[in-house]
mmCIF file of the C-alpha atoms, coordinates in Angstrom:
data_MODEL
# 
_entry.id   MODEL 
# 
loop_
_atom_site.group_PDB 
_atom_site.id 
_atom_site.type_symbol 
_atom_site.label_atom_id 
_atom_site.label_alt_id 
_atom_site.label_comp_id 
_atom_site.label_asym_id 
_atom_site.label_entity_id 
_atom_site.label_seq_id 
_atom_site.pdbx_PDB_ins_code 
_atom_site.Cartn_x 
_atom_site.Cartn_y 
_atom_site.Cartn_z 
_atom_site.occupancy 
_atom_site.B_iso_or_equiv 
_atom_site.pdbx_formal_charge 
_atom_site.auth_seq_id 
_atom_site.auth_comp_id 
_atom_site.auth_asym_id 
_atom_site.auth_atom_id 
_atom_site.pdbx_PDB_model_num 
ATOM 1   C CA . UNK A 1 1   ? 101.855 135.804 95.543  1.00 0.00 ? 1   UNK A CA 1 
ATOM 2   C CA . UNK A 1 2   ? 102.947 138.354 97.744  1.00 0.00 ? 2   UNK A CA 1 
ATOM 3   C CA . UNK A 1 3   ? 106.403 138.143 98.610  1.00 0.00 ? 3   UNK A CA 1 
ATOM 4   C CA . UNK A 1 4   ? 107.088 137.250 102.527 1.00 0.00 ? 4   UNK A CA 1 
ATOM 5   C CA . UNK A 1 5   ? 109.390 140.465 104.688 1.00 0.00 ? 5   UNK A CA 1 
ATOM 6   C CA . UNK A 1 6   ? 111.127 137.235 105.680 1.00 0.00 ? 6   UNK A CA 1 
ATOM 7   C CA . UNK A 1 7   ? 111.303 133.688 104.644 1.00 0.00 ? 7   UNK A CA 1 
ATOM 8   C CA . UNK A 1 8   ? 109.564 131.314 105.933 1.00 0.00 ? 8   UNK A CA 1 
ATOM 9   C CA . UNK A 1 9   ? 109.976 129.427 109.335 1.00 0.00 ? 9   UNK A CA 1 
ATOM 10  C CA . UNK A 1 10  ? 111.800 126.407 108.271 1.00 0.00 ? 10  UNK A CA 1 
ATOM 11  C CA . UNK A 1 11  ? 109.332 124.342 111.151 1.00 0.00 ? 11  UNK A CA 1 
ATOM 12  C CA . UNK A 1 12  ? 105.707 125.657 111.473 1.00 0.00 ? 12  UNK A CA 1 
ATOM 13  C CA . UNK A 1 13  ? 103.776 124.116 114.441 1.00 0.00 ? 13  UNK A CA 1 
ATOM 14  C CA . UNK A 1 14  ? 103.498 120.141 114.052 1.00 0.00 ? 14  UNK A CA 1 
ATOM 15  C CA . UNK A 1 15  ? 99.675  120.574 115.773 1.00 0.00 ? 15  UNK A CA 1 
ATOM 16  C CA . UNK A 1 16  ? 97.395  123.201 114.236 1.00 0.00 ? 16  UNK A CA 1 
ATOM 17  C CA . UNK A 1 17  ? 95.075  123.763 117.509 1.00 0.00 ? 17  UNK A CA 1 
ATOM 18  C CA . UNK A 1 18  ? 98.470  124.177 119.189 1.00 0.00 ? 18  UNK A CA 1 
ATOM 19  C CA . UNK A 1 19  ? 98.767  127.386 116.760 1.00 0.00 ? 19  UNK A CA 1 
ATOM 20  C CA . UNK A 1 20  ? 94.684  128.163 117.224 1.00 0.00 ? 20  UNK A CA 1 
ATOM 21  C CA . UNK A 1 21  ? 95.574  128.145 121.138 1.00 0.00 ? 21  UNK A CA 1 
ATOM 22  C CA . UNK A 1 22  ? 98.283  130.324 120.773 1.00 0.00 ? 22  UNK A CA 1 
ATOM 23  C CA . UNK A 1 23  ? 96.434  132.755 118.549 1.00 0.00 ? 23  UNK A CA 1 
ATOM 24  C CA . UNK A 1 24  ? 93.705  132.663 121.128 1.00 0.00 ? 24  UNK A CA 1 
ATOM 25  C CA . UNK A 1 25  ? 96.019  133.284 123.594 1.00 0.00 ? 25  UNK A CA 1 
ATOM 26  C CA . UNK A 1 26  ? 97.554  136.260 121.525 1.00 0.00 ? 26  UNK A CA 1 
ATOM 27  C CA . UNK A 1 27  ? 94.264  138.295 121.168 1.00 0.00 ? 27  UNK A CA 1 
ATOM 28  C CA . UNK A 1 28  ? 93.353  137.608 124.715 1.00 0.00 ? 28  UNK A CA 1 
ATOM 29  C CA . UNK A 1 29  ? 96.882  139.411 126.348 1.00 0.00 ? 29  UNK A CA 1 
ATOM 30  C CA . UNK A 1 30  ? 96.282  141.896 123.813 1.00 0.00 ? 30  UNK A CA 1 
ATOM 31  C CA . UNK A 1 31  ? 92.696  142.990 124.769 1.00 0.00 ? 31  UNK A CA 1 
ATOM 32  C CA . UNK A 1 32  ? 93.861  142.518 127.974 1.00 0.00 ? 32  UNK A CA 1 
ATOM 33  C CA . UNK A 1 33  ? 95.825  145.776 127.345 1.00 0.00 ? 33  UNK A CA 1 
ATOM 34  C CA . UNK A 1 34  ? 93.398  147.674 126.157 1.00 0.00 ? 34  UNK A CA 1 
ATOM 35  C CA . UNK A 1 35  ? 91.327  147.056 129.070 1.00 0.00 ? 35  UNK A CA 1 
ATOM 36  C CA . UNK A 1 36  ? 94.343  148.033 131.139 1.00 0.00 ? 36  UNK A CA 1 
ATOM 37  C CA . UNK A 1 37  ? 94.385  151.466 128.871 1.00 0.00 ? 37  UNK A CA 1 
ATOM 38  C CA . UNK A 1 38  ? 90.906  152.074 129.709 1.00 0.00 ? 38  UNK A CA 1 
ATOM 39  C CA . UNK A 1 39  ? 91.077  151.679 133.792 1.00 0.00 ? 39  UNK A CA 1 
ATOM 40  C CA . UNK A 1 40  ? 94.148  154.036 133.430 1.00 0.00 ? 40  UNK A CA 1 
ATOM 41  C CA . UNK A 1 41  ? 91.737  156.477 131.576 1.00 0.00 ? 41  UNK A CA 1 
ATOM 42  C CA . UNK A 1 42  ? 88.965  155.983 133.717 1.00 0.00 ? 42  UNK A CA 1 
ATOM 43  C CA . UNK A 1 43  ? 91.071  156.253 137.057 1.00 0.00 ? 43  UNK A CA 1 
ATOM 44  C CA . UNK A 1 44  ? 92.161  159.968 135.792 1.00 0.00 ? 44  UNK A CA 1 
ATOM 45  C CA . UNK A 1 45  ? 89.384  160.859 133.938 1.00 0.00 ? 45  UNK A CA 1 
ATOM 46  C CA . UNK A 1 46  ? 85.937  159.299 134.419 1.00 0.00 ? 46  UNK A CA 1 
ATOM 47  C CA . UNK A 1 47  ? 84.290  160.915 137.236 1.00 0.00 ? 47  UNK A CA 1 
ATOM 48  C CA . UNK A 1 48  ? 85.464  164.028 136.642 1.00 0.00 ? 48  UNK A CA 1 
ATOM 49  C CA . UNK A 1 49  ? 84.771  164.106 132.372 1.00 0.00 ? 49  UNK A CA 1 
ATOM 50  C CA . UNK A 1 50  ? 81.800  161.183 131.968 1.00 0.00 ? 50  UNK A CA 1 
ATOM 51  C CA . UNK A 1 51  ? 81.592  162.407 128.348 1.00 0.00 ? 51  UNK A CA 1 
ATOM 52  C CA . UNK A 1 52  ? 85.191  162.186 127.970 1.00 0.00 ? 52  UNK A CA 1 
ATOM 53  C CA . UNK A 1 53  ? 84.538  158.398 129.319 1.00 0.00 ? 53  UNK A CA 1 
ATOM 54  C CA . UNK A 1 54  ? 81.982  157.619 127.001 1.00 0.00 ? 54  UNK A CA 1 
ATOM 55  C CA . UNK A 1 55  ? 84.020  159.143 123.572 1.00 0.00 ? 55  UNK A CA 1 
ATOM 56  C CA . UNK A 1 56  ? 86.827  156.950 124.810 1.00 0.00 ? 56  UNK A CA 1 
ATOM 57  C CA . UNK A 1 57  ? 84.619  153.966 124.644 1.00 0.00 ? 57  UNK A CA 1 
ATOM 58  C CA . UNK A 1 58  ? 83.475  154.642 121.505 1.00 0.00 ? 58  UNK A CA 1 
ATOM 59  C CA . UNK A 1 59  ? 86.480  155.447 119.610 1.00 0.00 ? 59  UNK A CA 1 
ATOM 60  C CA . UNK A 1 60  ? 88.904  153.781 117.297 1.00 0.00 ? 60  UNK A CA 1 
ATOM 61  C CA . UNK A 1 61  ? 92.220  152.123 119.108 1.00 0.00 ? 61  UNK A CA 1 
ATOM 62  C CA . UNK A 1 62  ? 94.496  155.227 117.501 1.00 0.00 ? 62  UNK A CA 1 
ATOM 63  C CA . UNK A 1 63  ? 92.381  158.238 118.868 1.00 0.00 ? 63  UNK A CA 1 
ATOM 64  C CA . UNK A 1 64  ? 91.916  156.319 122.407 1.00 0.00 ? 64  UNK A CA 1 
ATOM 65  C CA . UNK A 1 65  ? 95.621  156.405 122.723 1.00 0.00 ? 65  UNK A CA 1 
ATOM 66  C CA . UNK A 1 66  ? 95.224  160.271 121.955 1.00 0.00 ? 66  UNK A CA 1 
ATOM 67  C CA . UNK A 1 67  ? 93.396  160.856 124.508 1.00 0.00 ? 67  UNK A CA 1 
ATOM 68  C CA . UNK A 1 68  ? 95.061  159.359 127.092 1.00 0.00 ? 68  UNK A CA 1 
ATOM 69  C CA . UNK A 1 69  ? 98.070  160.796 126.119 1.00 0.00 ? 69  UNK A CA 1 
ATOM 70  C CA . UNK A 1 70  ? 95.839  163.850 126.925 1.00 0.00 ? 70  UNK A CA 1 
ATOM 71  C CA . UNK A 1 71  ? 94.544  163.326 130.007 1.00 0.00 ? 71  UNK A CA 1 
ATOM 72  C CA . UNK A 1 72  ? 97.805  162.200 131.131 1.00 0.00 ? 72  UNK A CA 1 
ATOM 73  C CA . UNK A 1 73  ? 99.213  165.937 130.831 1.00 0.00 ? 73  UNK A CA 1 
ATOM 74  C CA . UNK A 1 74  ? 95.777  167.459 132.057 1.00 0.00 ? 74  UNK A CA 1 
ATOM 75  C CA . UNK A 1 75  ? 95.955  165.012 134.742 1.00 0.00 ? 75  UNK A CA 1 
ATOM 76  C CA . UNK A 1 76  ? 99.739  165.389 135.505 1.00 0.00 ? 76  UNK A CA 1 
ATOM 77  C CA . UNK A 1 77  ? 99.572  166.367 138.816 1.00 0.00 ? 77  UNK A CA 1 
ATOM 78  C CA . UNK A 1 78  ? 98.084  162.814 139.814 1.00 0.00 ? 78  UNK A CA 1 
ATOM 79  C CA . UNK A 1 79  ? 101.212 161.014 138.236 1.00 0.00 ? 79  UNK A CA 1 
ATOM 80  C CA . UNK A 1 80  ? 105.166 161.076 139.081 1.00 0.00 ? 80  UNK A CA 1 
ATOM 81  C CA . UNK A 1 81  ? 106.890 162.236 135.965 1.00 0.00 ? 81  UNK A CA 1 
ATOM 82  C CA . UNK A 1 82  ? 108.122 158.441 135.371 1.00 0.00 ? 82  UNK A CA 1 
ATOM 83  C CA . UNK A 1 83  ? 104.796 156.965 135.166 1.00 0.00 ? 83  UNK A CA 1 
ATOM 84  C CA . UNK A 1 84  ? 104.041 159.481 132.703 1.00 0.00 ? 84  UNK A CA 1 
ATOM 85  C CA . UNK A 1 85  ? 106.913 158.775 130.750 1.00 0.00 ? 85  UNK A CA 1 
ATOM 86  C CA . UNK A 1 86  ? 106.182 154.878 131.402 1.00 0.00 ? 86  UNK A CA 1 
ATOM 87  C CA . UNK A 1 87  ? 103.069 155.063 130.040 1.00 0.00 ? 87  UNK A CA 1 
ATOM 88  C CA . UNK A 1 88  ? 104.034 156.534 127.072 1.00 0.00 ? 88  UNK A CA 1 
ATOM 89  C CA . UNK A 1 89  ? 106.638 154.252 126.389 1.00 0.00 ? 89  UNK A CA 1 
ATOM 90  C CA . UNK A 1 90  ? 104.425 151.345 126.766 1.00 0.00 ? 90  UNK A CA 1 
ATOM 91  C CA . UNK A 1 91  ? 101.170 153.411 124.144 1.00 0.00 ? 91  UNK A CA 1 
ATOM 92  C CA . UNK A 1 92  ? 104.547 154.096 121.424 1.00 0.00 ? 92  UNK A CA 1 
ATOM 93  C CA . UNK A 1 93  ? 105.103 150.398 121.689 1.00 0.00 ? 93  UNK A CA 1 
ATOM 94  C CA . UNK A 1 94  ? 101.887 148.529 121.726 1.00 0.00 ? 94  UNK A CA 1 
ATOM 95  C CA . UNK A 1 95  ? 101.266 151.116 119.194 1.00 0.00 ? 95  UNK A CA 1 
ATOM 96  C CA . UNK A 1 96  ? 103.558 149.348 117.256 1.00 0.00 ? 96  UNK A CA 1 
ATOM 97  C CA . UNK A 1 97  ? 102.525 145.948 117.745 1.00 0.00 ? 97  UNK A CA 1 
ATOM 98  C CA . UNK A 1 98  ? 99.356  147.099 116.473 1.00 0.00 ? 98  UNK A CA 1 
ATOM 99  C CA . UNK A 1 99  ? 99.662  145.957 112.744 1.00 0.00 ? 99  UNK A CA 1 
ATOM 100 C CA . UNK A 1 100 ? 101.189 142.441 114.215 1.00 0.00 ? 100 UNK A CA 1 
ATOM 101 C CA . UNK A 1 101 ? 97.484  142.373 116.733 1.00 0.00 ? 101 UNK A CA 1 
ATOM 102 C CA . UNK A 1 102 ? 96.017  142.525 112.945 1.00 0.00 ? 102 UNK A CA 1 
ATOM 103 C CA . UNK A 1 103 ? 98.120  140.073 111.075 1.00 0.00 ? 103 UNK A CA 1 
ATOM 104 C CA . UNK A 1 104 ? 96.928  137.497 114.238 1.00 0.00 ? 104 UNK A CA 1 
ATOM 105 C CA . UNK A 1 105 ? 93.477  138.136 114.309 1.00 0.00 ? 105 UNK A CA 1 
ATOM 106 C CA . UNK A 1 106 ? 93.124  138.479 110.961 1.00 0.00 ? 106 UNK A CA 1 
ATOM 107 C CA . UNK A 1 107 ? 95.352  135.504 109.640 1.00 0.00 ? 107 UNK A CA 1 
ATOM 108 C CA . UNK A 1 108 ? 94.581  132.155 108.830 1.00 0.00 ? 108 UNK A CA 1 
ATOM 109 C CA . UNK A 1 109 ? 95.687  128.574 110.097 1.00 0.00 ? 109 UNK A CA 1 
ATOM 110 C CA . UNK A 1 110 ? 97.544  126.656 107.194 1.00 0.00 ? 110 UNK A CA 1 
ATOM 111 C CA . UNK A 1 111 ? 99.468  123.215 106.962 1.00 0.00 ? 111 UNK A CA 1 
ATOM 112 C CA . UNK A 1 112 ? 101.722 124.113 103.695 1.00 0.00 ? 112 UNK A CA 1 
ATOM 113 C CA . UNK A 1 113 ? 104.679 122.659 102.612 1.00 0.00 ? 113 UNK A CA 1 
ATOM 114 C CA . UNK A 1 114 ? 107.013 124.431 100.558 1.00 0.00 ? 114 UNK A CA 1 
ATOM 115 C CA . UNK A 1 115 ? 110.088 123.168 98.181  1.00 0.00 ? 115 UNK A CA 1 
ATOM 116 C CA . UNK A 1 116 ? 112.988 125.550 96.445  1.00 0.00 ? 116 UNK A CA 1 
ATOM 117 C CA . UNK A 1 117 ? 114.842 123.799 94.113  1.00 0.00 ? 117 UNK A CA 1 
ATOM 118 C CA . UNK A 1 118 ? 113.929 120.215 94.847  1.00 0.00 ? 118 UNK A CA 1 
ATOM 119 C CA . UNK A 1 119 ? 114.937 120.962 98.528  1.00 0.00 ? 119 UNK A CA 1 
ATOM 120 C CA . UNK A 1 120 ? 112.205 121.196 101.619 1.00 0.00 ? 120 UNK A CA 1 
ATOM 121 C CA . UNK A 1 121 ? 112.173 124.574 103.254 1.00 0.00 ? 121 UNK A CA 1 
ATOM 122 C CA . UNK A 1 122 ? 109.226 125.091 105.016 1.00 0.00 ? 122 UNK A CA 1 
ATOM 123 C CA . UNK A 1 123 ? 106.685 122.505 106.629 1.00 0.00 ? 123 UNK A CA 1 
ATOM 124 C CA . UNK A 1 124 ? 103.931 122.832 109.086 1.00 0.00 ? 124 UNK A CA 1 
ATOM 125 C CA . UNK A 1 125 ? 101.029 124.770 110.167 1.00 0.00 ? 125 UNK A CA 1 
ATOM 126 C CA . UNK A 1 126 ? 101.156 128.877 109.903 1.00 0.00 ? 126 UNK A CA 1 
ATOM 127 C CA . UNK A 1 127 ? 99.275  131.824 110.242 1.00 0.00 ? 127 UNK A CA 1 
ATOM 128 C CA . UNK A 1 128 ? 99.027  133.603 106.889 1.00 0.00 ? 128 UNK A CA 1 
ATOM 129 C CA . UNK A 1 129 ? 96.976  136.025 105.707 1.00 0.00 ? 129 UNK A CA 1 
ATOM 130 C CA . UNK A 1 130 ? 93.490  135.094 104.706 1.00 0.00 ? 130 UNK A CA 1 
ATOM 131 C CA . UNK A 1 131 ? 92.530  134.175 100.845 1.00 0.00 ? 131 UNK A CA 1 
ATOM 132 C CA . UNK A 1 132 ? 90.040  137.028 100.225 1.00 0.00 ? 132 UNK A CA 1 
ATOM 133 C CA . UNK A 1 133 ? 92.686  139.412 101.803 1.00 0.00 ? 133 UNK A CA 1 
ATOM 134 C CA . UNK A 1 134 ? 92.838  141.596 98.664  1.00 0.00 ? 134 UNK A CA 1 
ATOM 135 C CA . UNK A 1 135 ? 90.415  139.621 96.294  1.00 0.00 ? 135 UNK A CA 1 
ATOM 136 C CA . UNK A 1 136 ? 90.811  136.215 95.518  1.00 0.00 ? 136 UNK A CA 1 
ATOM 137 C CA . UNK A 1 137 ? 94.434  134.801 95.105  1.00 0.00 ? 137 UNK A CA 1 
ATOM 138 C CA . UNK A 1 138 ? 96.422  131.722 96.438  1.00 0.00 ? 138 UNK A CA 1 
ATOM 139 C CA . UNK A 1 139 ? 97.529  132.284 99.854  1.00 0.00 ? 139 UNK A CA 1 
ATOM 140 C CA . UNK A 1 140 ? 100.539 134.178 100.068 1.00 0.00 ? 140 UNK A CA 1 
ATOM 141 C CA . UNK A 1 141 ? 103.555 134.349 102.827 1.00 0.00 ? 141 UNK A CA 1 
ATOM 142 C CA . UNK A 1 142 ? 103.603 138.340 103.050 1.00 0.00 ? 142 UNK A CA 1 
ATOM 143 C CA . UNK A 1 143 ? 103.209 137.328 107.087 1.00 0.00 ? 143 UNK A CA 1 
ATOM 144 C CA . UNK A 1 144 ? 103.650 134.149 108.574 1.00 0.00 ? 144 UNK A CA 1 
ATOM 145 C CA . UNK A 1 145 ? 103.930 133.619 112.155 1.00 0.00 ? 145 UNK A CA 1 
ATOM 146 C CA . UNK A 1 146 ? 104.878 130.550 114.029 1.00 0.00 ? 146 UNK A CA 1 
ATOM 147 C CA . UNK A 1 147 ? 104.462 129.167 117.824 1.00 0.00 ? 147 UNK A CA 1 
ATOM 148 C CA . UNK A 1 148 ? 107.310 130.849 118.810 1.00 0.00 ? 148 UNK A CA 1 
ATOM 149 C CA . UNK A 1 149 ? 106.978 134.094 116.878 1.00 0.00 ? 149 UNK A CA 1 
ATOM 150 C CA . UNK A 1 150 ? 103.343 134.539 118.684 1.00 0.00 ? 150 UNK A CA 1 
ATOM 151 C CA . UNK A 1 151 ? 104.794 133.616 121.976 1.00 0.00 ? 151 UNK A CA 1 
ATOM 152 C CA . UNK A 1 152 ? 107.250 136.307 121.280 1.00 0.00 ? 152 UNK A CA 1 
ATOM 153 C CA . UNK A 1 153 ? 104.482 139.107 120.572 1.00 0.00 ? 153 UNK A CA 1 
ATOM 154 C CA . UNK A 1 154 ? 102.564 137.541 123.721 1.00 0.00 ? 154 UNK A CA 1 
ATOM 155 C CA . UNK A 1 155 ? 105.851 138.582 125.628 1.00 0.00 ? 155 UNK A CA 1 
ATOM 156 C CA . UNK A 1 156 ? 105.634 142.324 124.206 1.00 0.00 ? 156 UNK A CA 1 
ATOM 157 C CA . UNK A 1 157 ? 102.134 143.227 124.713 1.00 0.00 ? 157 UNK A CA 1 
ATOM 158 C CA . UNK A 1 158 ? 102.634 141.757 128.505 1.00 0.00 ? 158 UNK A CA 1 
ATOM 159 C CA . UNK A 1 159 ? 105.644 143.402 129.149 1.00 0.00 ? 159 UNK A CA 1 
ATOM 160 C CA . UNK A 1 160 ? 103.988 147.203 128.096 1.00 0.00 ? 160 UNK A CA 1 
ATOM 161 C CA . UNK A 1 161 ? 100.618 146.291 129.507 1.00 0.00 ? 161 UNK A CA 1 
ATOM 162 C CA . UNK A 1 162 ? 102.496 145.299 132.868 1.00 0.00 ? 162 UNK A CA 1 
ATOM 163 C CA . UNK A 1 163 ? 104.031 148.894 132.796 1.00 0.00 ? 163 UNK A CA 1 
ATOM 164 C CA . UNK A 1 164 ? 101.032 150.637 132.273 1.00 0.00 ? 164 UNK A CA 1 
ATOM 165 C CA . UNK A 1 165 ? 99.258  148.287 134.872 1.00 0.00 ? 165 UNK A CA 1 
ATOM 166 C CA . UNK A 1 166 ? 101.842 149.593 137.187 1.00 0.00 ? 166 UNK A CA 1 
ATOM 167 C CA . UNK A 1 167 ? 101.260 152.637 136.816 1.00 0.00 ? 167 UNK A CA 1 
ATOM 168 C CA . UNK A 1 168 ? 97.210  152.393 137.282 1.00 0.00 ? 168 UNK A CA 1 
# 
C-alpha cells in the first residue's frame, strides 16, 4: 500500500453522496475555468487566427495554457500590463492544482476505517485513488481528500478563474 503524503483525516465525511456532491461540485468549478481560459483565448485570438482557435480546442490542458501565454504577448497591446501579469498568475496556479483536478476525478468514494495500535484514527467516507490505479492492489491512502479538503481546492480554482474572468 502506497504510503499517504499525509495521514489520514481523522473524520472523513459521515454521508458518502455528501462527498459525491462535493466531487461533482469540484470538477464542475474546475471546467468552469477552463471554459473561462478559452473565452480569454477566443476574445484575443479567434477572429483574427480561426486556426489558432481550432488547435486550442483540440489540444491537451498543458499546451492550451502555452498558447495563451502566447497570444497574451502577441496580443499585448489589448491588455494593461496587470492583467497580463494576472493572468499568468492565475495559469501558474491552476497549473498547479492540476494533479489535485486528477486525484478528484479520478479517485474513488470509500467508507474505511482505520486502527494503529488498537486505537481508531481514521473513520468515514474518502476519496482515494481507484483499485486498478497501477494494477490490482488494496486501496491505498497515497491521496485522500475529505469535505473540507475539496471545499478548499473549490476555493482555489474560483479564486484564479475569478482573476482571469476579470480580466476577459
Amino acid at each position: 500500500m502506497a504510503k499517504p503524503k499525509k495521514p489520514l483525516a481523522e473524520k472523513g465525511a459521515e454521508n458518502a453522496a455528501d462527498l459525491y456532491t462535493m466531487v461533482g461540485v469540484a470538477l464542475s468549478w474546475w471546467e468552469a475555468s477552463e471554459d473561462i481560459i478559452l473565452g480569454l483565448y477566443r476574445r484575443l485570438c479567434g477572429q483574427t487566427e480561426p486556426l489558432a482557435m481550432e488547435a486550442f480546442i483540440d489540444s491537451p490542458r498543458g499546451r492550451r495554457t502555452r498558447m495563451l501565454r502566447s497570444a497574451l504577448h502577441a496580443f499585448q497591446y489589448r491588455l494593461l500590463p496587470e492583467e497580463i501579469r494576472a493572468v499568468e498568475k492565475s495559469l501558474v496556479e491552476l497549473d498547479k492544482l492540476a494533479p489535485l483536478r486528477n486525484e478528484i476525478a479520478h479517485g474513488h468514494v470509500s467508507n474505511c476505517t482505520m486502527d494503529e495500535e488498537g486505537r481508531r484514527i481514521a473513520e468515514g467516507n474518502y476519496l482515494l485513488p481507484s483499485l486498478n490505479e497501477s494494477g490490482p492492489h488494496e486501496r491505498g491512502y497515497r491521496y485522500h481528500h475529505t469535505l473540507e479538503s475539496l471545499n478548499q481546492f473549490v476555493a482555489e480554482v474560483r479564486k484564479w478563474r475569478g482573476d482571469i474572468m476579470d480580466v476577459d
